[in-house]
CSV table of C-alpha atoms and ligand atoms in Angstrom, one decimal:
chain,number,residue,atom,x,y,z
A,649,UNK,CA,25.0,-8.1,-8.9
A,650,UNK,CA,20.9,-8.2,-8.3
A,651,UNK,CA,20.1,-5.2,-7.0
A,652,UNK,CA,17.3,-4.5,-4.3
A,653,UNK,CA,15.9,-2.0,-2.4
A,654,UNK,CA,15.0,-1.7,1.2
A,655,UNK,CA,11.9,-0.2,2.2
A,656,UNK,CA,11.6,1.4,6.0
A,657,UNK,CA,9.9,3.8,7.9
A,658,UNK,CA,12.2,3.0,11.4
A,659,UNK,CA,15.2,2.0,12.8
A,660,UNK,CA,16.6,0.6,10.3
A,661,UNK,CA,18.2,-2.8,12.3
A,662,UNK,CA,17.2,-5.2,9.8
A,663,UNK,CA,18.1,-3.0,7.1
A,664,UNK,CA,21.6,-3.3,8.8
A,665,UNK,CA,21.8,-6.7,9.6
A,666,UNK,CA,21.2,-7.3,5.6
A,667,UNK,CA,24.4,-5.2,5.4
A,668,UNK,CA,26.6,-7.0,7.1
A,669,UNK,CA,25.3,-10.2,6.0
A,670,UNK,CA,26.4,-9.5,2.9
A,671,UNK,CA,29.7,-8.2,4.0
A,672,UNK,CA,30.5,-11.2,5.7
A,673,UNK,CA,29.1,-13.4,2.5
A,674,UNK,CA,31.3,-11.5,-0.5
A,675,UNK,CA,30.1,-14.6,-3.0
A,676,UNK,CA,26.6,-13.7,-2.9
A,677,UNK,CA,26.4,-11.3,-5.9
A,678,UNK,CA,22.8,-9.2,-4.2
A,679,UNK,CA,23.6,-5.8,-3.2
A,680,UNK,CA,21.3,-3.0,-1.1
A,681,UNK,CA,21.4,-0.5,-4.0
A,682,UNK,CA,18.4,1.9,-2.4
A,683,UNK,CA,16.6,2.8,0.3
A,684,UNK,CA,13.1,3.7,0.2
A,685,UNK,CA,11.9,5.7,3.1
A,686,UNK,CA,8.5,7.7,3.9
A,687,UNK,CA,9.9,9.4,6.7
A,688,UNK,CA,12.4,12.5,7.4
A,689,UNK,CA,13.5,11.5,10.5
A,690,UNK,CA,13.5,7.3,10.0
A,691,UNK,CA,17.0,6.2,12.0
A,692,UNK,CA,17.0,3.8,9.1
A,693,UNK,CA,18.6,7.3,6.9
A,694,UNK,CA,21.8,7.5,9.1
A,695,UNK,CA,22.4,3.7,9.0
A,696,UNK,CA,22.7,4.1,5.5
A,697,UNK,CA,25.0,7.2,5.3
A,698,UNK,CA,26.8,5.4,7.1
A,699,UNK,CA,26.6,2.2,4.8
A,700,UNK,CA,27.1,4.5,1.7
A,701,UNK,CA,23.5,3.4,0.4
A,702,UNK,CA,21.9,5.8,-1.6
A,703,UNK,CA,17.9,6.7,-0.3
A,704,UNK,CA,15.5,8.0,-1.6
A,705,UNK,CA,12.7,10.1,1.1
A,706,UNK,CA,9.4,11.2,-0.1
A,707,UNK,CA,5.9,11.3,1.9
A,708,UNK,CA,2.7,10.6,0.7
A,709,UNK,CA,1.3,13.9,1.7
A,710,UNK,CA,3.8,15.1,-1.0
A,711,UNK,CA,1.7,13.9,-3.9
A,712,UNK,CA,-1.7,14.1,-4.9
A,713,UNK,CA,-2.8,10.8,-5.3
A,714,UNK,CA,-0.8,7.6,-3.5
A,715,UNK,CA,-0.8,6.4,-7.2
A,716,UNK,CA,1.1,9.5,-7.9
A,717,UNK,CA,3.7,8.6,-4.5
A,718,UNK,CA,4.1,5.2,-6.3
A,719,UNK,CA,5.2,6.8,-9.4
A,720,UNK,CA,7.6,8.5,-8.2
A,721,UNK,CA,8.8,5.9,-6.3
A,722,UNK,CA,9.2,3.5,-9.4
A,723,UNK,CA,10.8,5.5,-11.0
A,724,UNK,CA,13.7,5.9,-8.6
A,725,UNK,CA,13.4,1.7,-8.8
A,726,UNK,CA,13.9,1.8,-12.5
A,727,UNK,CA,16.7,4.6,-11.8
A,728,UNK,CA,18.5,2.1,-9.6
A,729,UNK,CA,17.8,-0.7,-11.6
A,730,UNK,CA,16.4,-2.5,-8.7
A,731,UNK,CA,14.5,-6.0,-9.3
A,732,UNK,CA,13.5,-7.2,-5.8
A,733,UNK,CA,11.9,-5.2,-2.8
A,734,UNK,CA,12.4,-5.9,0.7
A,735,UNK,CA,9.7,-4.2,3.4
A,736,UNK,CA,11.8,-3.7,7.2
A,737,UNK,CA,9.4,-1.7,9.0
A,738,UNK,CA,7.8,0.1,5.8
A,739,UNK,CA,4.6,1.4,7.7
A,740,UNK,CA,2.4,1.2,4.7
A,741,UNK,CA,0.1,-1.1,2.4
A,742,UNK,CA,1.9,-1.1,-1.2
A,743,UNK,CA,-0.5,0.0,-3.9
A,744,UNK,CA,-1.0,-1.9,-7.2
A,745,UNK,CA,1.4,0.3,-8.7
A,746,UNK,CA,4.7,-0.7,-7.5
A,747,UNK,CA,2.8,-4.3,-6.9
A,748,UNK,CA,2.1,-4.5,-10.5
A,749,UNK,CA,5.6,-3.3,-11.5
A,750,UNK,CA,7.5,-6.2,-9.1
A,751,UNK,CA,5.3,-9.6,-9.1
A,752,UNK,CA,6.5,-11.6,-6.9
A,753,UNK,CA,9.4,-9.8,-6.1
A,754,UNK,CA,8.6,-7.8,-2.7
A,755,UNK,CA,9.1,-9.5,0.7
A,756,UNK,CA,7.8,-8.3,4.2
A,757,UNK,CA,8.7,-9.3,7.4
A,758,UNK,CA,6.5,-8.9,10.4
A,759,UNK,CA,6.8,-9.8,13.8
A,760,UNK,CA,4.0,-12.4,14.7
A,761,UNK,CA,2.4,-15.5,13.5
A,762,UNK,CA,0.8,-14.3,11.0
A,763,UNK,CA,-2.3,-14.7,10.4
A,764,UNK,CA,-2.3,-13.5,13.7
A,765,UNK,CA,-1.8,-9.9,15.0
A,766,UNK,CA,-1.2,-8.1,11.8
A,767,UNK,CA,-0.8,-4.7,10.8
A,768,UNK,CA,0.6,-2.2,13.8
A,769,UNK,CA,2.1,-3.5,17.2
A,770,UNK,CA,1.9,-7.1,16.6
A,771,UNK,CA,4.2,-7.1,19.7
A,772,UNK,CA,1.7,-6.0,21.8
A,773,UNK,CA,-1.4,-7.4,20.2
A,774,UNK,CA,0.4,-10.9,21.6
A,775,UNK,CA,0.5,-9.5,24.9
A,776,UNK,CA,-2.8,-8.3,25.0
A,777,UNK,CA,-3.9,-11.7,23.8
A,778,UNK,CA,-1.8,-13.5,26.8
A,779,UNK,CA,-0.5,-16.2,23.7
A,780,UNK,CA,2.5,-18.7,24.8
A,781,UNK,CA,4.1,-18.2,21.9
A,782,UNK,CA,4.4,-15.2,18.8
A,783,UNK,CA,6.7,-15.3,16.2
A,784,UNK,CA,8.3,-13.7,12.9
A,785,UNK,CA,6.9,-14.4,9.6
A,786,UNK,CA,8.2,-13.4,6.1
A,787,UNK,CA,6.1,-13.6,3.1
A,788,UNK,CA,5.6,-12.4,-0.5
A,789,UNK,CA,3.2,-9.5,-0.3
A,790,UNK,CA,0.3,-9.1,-2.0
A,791,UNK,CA,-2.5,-6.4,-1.5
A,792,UNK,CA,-4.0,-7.3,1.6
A,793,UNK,CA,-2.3,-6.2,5.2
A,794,UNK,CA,0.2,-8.2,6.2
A,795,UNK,CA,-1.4,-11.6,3.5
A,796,UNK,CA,1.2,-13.0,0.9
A,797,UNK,CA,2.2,-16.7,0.3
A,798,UNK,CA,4.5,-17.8,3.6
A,799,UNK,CA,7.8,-18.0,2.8
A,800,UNK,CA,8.8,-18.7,6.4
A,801,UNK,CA,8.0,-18.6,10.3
A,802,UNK,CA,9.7,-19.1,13.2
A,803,UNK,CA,8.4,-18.8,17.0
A,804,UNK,CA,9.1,-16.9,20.1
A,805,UNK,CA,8.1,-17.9,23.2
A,806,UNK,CA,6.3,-15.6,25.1
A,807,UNK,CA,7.0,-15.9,29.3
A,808,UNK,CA,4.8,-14.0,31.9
A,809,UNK,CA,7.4,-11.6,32.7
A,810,UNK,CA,7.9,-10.4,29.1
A,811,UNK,CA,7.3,-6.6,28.6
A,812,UNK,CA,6.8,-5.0,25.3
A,813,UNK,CA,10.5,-4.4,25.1
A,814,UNK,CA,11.8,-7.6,26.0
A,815,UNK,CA,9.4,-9.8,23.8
A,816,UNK,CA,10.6,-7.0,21.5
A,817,UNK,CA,14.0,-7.7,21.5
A,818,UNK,CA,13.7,-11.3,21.6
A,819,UNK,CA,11.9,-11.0,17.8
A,820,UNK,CA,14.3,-8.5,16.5
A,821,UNK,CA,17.2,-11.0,17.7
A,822,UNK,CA,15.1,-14.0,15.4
A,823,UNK,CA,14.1,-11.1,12.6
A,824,UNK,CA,18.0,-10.7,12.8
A,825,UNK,CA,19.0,-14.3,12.0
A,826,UNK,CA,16.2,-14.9,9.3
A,827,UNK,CA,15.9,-12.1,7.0
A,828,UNK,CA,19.2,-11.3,5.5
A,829,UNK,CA,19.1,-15.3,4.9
A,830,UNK,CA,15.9,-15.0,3.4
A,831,UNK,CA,16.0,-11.9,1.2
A,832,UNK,CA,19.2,-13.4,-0.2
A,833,UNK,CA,17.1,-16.7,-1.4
A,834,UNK,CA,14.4,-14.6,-3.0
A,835,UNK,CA,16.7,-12.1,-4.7
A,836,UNK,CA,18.6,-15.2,-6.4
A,837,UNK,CA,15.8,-17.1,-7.3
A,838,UNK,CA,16.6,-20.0,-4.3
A,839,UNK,CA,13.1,-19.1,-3.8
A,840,UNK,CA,10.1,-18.2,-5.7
A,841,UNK,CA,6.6,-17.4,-6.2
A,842,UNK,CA,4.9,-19.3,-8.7
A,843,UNK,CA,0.9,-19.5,-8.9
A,844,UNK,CA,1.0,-18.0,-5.4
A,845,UNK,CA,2.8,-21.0,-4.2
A,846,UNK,CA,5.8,-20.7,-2.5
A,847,UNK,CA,8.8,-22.4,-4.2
A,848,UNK,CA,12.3,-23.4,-3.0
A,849,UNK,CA,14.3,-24.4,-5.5
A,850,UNK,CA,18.1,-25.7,-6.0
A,851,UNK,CA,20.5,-22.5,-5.9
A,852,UNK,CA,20.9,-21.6,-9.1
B,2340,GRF,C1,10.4,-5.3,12.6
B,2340,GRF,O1,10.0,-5.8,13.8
B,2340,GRF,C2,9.6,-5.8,11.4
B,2340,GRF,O2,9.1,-7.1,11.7
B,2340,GRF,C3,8.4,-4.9,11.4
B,2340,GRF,O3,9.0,-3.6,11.7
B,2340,GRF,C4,10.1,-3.8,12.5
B,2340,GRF,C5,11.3,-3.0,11.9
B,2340,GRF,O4,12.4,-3.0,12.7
B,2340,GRF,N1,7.8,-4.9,10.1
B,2340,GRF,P1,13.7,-2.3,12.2
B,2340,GRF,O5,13.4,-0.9,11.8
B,2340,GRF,O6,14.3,-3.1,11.2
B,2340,GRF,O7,14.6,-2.3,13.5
């Protein structure tokens, strides 16, 4: 089994949609072995009681330096024997610690076309720019905000009528479809960073 964390400050739905992904795909030998979260509260925490995954919670204001939040974080990685990280809805920039310890091996998703509207509330940073269409993106990350080699994006329409929440819904339903796909390619090596290039190669 690879093993790979989750990281999420939220809800959690992609986090779940992972899960059952997997449980409806027995023969792919990746498993959700931790999640990482920053927050007390984050929904993501009952979602996986409920899915049995351990999680580890710790805040930043917890620890003197990030560096020092980092630490601690890697070593719960190395505890669980995780190789690849997955960011759904972690609200914040990875530091070269944890970057250092996984090259290559940490995958975001966020909801826009990236290069456009990154960072927070890409949702509505597509309404306030009146664009036709926005999108989902997923990506190896690196230390920028929301940068990374590509590893895939797909678009949204945006109509007139679209509110926050609807446009919202419509890219969680499309986040839905791609990313348990996706995380599943990277942690078995069907795709891989290589010179900051973006590979896809046969499944191994
Ligand atoms: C998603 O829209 C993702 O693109 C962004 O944060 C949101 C997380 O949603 N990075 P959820 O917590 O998985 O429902």
């Amino acid at each position: 089994m690879i093993r790979i964390a989750v990281f999420a400050s939220g809800t959690g739905s992609n986090y779940e949609q992972i899960m059952l992904y997997l449980k409806d795909n027995p023969e792919i030998k990746v498993e959700v072995a931790l999640v990482v979260s920053d927050k007390l509260d984050a929904g993501v925490l009952d979602k996986a009681a409920s899915w049995q995954t351990p999680v580890y919670i710790t805040k930043v204001k917890d620890h003197p330096t990030k560096k020092h939040y980092e630490e601690a974080i890697l070593h719960q990685l190395h505890n669980h024997n995780i190789e690849y990280l997955v960011l759904a809805g972690y609200m914040r920039l990875i530091g070269a610690t944890i970057l250092m310890a996984y090259p290559g091996k940490i995958i975001n998703i966020h909801p826009s076309l990236l290069p456009a509207f990154p960072g927070i509330d890409a949702v509505g940073q597509a309404l306030a720019a009146r664009v036709n269409e926005t999108g989902v993106t997923i990506h190896f990350v690196d230390e920028g905000m929301d940068t990374g080699p590509i590893i895939v994006q797909e678009t949204v329409p945006v109509s007139p009528i679209d509110t926050h929440e609807s446009l919202s819904t419509k890219i969680h339903t499309l986040e839905h479809k791609l990313f348990p796909r996706i995380v599943c390619a990277v942690a078995t090596q069907e795709v891989v960073l290589d010179n900051s290039e973006v590979i896809w190669q046969a499944k191994q």
